[in-house]
Structures are given as C-alpha cells and as structure tokens.
XYZ file of C-alpha atoms in Angstrom:
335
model
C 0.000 0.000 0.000
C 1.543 3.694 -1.054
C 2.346 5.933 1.571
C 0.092 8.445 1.207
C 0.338 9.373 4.567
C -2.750 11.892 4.690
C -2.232 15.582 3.553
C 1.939 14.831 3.603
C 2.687 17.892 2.019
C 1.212 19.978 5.012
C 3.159 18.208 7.875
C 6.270 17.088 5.964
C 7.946 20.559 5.971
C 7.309 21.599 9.426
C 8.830 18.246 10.121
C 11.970 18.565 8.373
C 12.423 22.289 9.672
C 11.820 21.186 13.519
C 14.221 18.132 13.148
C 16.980 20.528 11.539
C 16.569 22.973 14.407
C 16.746 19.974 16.966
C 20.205 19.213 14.796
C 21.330 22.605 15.412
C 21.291 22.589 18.756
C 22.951 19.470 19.456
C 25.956 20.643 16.593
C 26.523 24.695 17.505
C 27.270 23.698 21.667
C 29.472 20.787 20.465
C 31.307 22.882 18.102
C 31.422 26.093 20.847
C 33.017 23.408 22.974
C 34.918 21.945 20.094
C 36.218 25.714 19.993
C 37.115 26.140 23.927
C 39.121 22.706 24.133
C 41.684 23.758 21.211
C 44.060 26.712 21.153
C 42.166 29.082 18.778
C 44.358 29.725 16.130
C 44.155 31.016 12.366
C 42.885 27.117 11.528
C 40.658 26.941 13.981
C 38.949 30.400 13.630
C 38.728 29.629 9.777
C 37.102 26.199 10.836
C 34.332 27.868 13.353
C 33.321 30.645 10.409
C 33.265 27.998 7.462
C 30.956 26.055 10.115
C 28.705 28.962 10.555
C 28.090 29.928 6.669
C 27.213 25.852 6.744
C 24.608 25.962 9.173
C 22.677 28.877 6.983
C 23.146 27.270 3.688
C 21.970 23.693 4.396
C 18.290 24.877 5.463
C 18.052 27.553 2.406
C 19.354 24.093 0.111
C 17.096 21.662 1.723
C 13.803 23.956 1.679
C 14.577 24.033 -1.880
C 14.365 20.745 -2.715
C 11.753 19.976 -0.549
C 9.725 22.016 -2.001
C 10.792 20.484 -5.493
C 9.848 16.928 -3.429
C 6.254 18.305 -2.632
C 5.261 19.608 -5.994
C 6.976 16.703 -7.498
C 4.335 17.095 -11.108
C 7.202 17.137 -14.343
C 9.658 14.010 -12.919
C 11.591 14.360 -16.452
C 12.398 18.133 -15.367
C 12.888 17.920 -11.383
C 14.869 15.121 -11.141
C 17.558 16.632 -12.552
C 16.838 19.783 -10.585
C 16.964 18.170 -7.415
C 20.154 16.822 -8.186
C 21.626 19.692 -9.338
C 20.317 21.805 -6.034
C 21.933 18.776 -3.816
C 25.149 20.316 -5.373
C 25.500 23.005 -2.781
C 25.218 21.166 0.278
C 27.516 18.639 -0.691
C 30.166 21.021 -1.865
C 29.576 23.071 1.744
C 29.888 20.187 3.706
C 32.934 18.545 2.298
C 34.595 21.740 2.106
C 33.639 21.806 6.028
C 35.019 18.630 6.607
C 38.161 18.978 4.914
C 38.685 22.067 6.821
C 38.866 20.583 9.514
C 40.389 17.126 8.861
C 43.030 18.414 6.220
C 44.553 14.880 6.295
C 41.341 13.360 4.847
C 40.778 16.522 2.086
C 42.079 14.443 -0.794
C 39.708 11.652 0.203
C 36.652 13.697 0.528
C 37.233 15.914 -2.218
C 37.202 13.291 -4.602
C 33.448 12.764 -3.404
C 32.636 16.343 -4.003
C 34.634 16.412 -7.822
C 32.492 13.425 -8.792
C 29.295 14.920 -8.409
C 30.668 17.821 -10.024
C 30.473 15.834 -12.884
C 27.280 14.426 -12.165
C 26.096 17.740 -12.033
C 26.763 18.813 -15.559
C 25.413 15.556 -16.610
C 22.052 16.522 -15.306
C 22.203 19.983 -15.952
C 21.999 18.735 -19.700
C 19.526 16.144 -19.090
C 17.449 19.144 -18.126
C 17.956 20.704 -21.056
C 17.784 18.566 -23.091
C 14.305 16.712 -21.574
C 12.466 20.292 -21.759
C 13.699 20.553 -25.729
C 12.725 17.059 -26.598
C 9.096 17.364 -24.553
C 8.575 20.734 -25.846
C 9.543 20.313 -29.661
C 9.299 16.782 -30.658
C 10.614 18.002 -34.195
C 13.606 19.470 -32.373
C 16.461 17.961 -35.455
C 14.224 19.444 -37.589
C 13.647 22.899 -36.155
C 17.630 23.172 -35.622
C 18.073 22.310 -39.373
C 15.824 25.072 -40.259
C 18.348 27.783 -38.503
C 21.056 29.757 -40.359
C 24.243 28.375 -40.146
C 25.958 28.458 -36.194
C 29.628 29.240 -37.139
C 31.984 28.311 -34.123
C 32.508 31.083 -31.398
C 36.042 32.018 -30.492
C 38.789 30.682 -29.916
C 37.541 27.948 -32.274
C 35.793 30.730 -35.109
C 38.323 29.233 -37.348
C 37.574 25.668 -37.211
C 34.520 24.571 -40.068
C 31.098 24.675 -38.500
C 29.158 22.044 -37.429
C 25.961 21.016 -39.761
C 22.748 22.548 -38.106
C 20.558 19.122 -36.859
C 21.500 16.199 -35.151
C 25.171 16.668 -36.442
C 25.552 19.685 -34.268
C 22.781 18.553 -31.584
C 24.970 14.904 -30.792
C 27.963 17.141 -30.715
C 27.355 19.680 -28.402
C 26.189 17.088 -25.992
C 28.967 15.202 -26.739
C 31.315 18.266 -25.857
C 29.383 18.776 -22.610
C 29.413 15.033 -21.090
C 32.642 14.289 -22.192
C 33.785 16.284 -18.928
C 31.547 13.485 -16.720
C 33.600 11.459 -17.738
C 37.227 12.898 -18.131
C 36.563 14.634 -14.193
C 35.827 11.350 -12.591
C 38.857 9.294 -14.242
C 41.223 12.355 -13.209
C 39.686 12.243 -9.882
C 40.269 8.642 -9.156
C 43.843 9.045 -10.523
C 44.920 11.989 -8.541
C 43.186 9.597 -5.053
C 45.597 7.070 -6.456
C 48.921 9.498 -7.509
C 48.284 10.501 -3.520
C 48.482 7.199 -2.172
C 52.119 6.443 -3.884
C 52.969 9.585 -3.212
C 53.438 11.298 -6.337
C 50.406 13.744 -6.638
C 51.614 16.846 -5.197
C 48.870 18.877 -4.992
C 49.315 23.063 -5.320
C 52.598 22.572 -6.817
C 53.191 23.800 -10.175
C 56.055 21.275 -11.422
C 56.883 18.931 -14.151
C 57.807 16.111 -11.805
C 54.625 15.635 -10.071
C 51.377 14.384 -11.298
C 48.790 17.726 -10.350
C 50.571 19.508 -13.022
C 49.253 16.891 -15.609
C 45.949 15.974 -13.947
C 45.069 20.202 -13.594
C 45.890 20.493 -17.574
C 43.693 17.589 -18.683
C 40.831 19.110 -16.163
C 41.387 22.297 -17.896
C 41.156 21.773 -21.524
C 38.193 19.360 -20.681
C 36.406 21.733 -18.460
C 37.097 24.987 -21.446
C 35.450 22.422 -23.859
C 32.202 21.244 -22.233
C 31.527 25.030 -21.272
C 32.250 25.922 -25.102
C 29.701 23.386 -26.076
C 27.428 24.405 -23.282
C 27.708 27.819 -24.759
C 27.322 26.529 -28.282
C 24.147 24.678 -27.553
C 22.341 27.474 -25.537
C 23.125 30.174 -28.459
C 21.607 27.875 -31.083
C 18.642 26.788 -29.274
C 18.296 30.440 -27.244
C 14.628 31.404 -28.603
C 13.306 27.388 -27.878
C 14.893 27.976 -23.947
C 14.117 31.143 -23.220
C 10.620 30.186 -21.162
C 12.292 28.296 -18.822
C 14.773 31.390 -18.203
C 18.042 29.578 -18.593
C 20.611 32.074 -18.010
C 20.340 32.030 -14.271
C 20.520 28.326 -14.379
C 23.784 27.931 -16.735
C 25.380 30.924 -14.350
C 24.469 28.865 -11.067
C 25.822 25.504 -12.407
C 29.068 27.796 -14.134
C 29.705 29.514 -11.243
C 30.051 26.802 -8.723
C 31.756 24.216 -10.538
C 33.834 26.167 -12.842
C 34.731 28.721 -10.733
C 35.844 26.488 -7.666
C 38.245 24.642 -10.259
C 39.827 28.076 -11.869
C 39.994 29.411 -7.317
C 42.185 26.221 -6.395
C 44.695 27.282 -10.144
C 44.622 30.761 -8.883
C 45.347 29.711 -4.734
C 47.790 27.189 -6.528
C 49.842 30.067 -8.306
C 49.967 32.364 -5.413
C 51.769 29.305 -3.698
C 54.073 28.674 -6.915
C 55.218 32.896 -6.534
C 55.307 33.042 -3.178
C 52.622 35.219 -2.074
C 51.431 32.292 -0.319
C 54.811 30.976 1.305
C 55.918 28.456 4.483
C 56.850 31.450 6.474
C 52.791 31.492 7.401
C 51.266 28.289 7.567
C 49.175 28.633 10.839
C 48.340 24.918 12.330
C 48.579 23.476 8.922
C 51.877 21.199 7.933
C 52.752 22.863 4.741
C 52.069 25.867 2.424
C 49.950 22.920 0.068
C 48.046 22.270 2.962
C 47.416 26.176 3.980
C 46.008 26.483 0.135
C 43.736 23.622 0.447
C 42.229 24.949 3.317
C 41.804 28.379 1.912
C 40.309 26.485 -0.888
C 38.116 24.674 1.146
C 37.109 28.468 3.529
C 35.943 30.117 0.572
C 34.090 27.152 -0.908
C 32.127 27.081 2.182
C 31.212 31.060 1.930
C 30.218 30.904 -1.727
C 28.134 28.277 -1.213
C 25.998 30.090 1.188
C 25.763 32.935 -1.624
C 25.439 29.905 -4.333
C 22.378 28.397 -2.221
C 20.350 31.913 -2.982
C 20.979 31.701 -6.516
C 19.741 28.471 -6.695
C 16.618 28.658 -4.534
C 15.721 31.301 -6.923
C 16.877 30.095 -10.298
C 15.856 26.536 -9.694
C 12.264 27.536 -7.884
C 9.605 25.196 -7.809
C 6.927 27.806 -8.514
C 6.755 26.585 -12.326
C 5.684 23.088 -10.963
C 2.802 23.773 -8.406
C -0.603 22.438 -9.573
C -3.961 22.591 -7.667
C -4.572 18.935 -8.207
C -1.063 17.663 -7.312
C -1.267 13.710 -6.888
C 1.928 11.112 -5.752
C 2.441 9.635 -2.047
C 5.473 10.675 0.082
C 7.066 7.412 -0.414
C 7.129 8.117 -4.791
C 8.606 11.673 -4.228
C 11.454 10.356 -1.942
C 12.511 7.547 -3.839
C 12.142 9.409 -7.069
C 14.872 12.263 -5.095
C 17.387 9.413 -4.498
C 16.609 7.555 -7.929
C 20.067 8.087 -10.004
C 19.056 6.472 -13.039
C-alpha cells in the first residue's frame, strides 16, 4: 500500500524544519566546545566561520528541494533539478570537513569532484528533456536555422551542420567532462596514495601539473559546447529562463576549479609561502584549506541563486497527486 500518509505535504515541511533545528542545537554547543578545548588559532577560527556559513546554507538548500519533493508534477524536469540543487550542500559540507580534517581533504574531495560531474550531466539532461518534450521536431527545427559558425577561440575551425550533427555534438562536448573529471579524480586519489600527486605545486615532476591540464582543456570544452548549444537553441529555452541556471551551475563548478589554479599560483610565486602556515603542515596544505574556507562562503551565496533560479513555482498544480514514499525515492533515484 503507497504511503500516502494523509495531507503529507502539510506536515512534511514543518517536520523537516523542527528536526533541523533539533540538529542545530545538538551541533553549535558541540562545536562552541569543540572551539574552547583547542588553542584558537588562524585554523581553527577559519574552521568555526566555514561552520557557521554551513549551518545557513543547508536549510536555504534543503527547503529548496523539498519544495521540489512536494510539488513533485514534471519528474523528467525535477529530477535533474533536485540533483543539481543537492550540489550546494555537498560542496559546503565537504569543504567543512576537509577544513577541519586536512589529512582526509584528498579523500573527501574526490566525493565532491564526482558529483561535479554528475552535475553537468544533469544539468543537460534538463535541457535537453524540456527541448525534446517541448519540440518533438527538435532535429528538424535546428536544421531550419542559419548556419551556427563556431565562437572564439575555435571561429576558425569549419562549423558544425545545423541538426543532429551539431545537436549529438554539443552534448557530446558537454558530457565528455563526466567522464574525463571522474577518471582524473580517481587518478589523482591514487597518484596521492604512492605519493606522487603533489597537490598546489606547479612542477613537471609531479602528477597535479598533468591531472590540472587535462581538467582544464576538458572543463574549457564542455563550457564551449554548453555555450554553443544554448546560443543555437536560445529562442526554444528562453521560457524556462536559462541564463540564471547555466550561471548557477558555471559559477560553482567552474569557478571552484579556476579558485584552487589561482590559490595554486599564489603558492608557486610566493605570495602564499611556508613562512605562514598557521596549524597546517605545509604551504599545500594552507592552500587547500583556503580552498576549502571560501568554498564554504560561496556556497551560502550559491544556495540563494539556486533557490531562486531553480524555484519550484513553475511546478505547483492545484490537483497535485503522488504519495510521500514516490517523491522520496524518485529524489534518491540516479538512473
């Protein structure tokens, strides 16, 4: 028998929101006294603030998707949404965790750069489902376009034939980075464990180097496609008001890859150097953690932009149907 469970939708938020606060009072005394057993030092401090911007984005991410879970009526377009939205608490909490632990960062970071990739994999299943339920004829309507020549730096490159030829492609360009992140990811866990990965050190002789290029030209390439695809296909998106949502998903994964190259080279010159590195054990260590501060900050700012660019508003329906038990399993389905 389905779990219909009565009018869920009326208790199940006031129940999520009461257990979260129950939550927060059990966490914020046990980090205070967390805080009063250790010297407070730079580390520390960093740790307690990072903690702080956690505790308001979680509740502004998880509103979000519960609300997504309660007006669960287009499954082919909220799936993906809820997945992407599940983005920001994950990347806050492993940041927070690997702030803390920074002997374990390389561990749970390769959690966190997995879903990245599972994010832009969904993020195009979005699009993708809302072109192919709105315009069945979608080949077709592409092949009636003028003529998409390549955008820089590739303008000089022949143009891809307007239809399926440039429709496969682009997708092609985008989820070939859920791929290539994932297999760099589990190399760079491995390179660590024999000792050879290095990371925030710019040199030949370590693997980082190698495993930051690949990321790079891979990461430059799906966002040129993603790019590619949304100026070809602007006027077919343009009711679902994509901008906002390619800036949310661009700004937090992209941007968070670009921050560790940029913390990385202030290392490599010496602006950050070993004559400062606080409780941490090395200068590679202070950048992870810096990497790992901000991360936690932005994704308090990143959990606005998505409770408004991923709203649910679009999806409420007077006659909504589906038990509690359907819209649950359909938020952990990953199929």
């Amino acid at each position: 028998m389905p779990c219909t469970c009565g009018n869920w939708r009326r208790w199940i938020r006031p129940l999520v929101a009461t257990v979260y606060l129950v939550g927060l009072l059990v966490a914020v005394p046990l980090c205070v006294w967390e805080l009063q057993k250790l010297e407070v030092g730079v580390h520390t401090k960093a740790w307690f603030i990072a903690g702080i911007f956690l505790l308001m984005t979680i509740p502004i991410s998880l509103w979000g998707i519960l609300q997504h879970l309660v007006h669960y009526t287009q499954p082919e377009l909220q799936k993906p949404i809820i997945r992407i939205l599940w983005m920001v608490p994950i990347y806050s909490l492993d940041s927070w965790i690997a702030l803390k632990y920074p002997n374990i960062a390389i561990y749970v970071d390769t959690c966190r750069e997995c879903y990245e990739a599972y994010v832009i994999y969904n993020f195009m299943v979005f699009l993708s489902n809302y072109l192919t339920n709105r315009y069945p004829n979608l080949v077709l309507i592409i092949e009636a376009k003028d003529q998409q020549r390549h955008l820089p730096p590739l303008c000089c490159c022949p143009p891809w034939a307007m239809g399926e030829v440039l429709l496969f492609r682009c997708k092609l360009g985008v989820l070939q980075y859920t791929v290539v992140r994932p297999f760099t990811t589990i190399t760079a866990l491995i390179c660590e464990l024999i000792g050879v990965y290095d990371e925030g050190n710019f040199s030949f002789k370590n693997a980082w180097t190698y495993l930051v290029f690949i990321n790079n030209i891979s990461q430059l390439f799906a966002m040129y496609c993603l790019v590619l695809f949304y100026k070809v296909l602007r006027e077919e998106l343009n009711p679902i008001r994509p901008v906002g949502k390619f800036l949310c998903v661009k700004m937090v994964v992209f941007v968070s890859f670009w921050q560790a190259a940029l913390i990385a080279i202030l290392v490599k010159v010496g602006v950050i150097s070993e004559k400062h590195t606080w409780e941490w054990q090395s200068v590679e260590a202070v950048a992870t953690g810096l990497q790992d501060f901000i991360i936690c900050v932005e994704m308090f700012f990143a959990a606005i932009a998505h409770h408004y660019s991923f709203t649910y508003k679009p999806y409420v329906q007077e006659a909504e149907e589906g038990s509690c038990f359907d819209s649950f399993l359909a938020m952990w389905d990953i199929s």
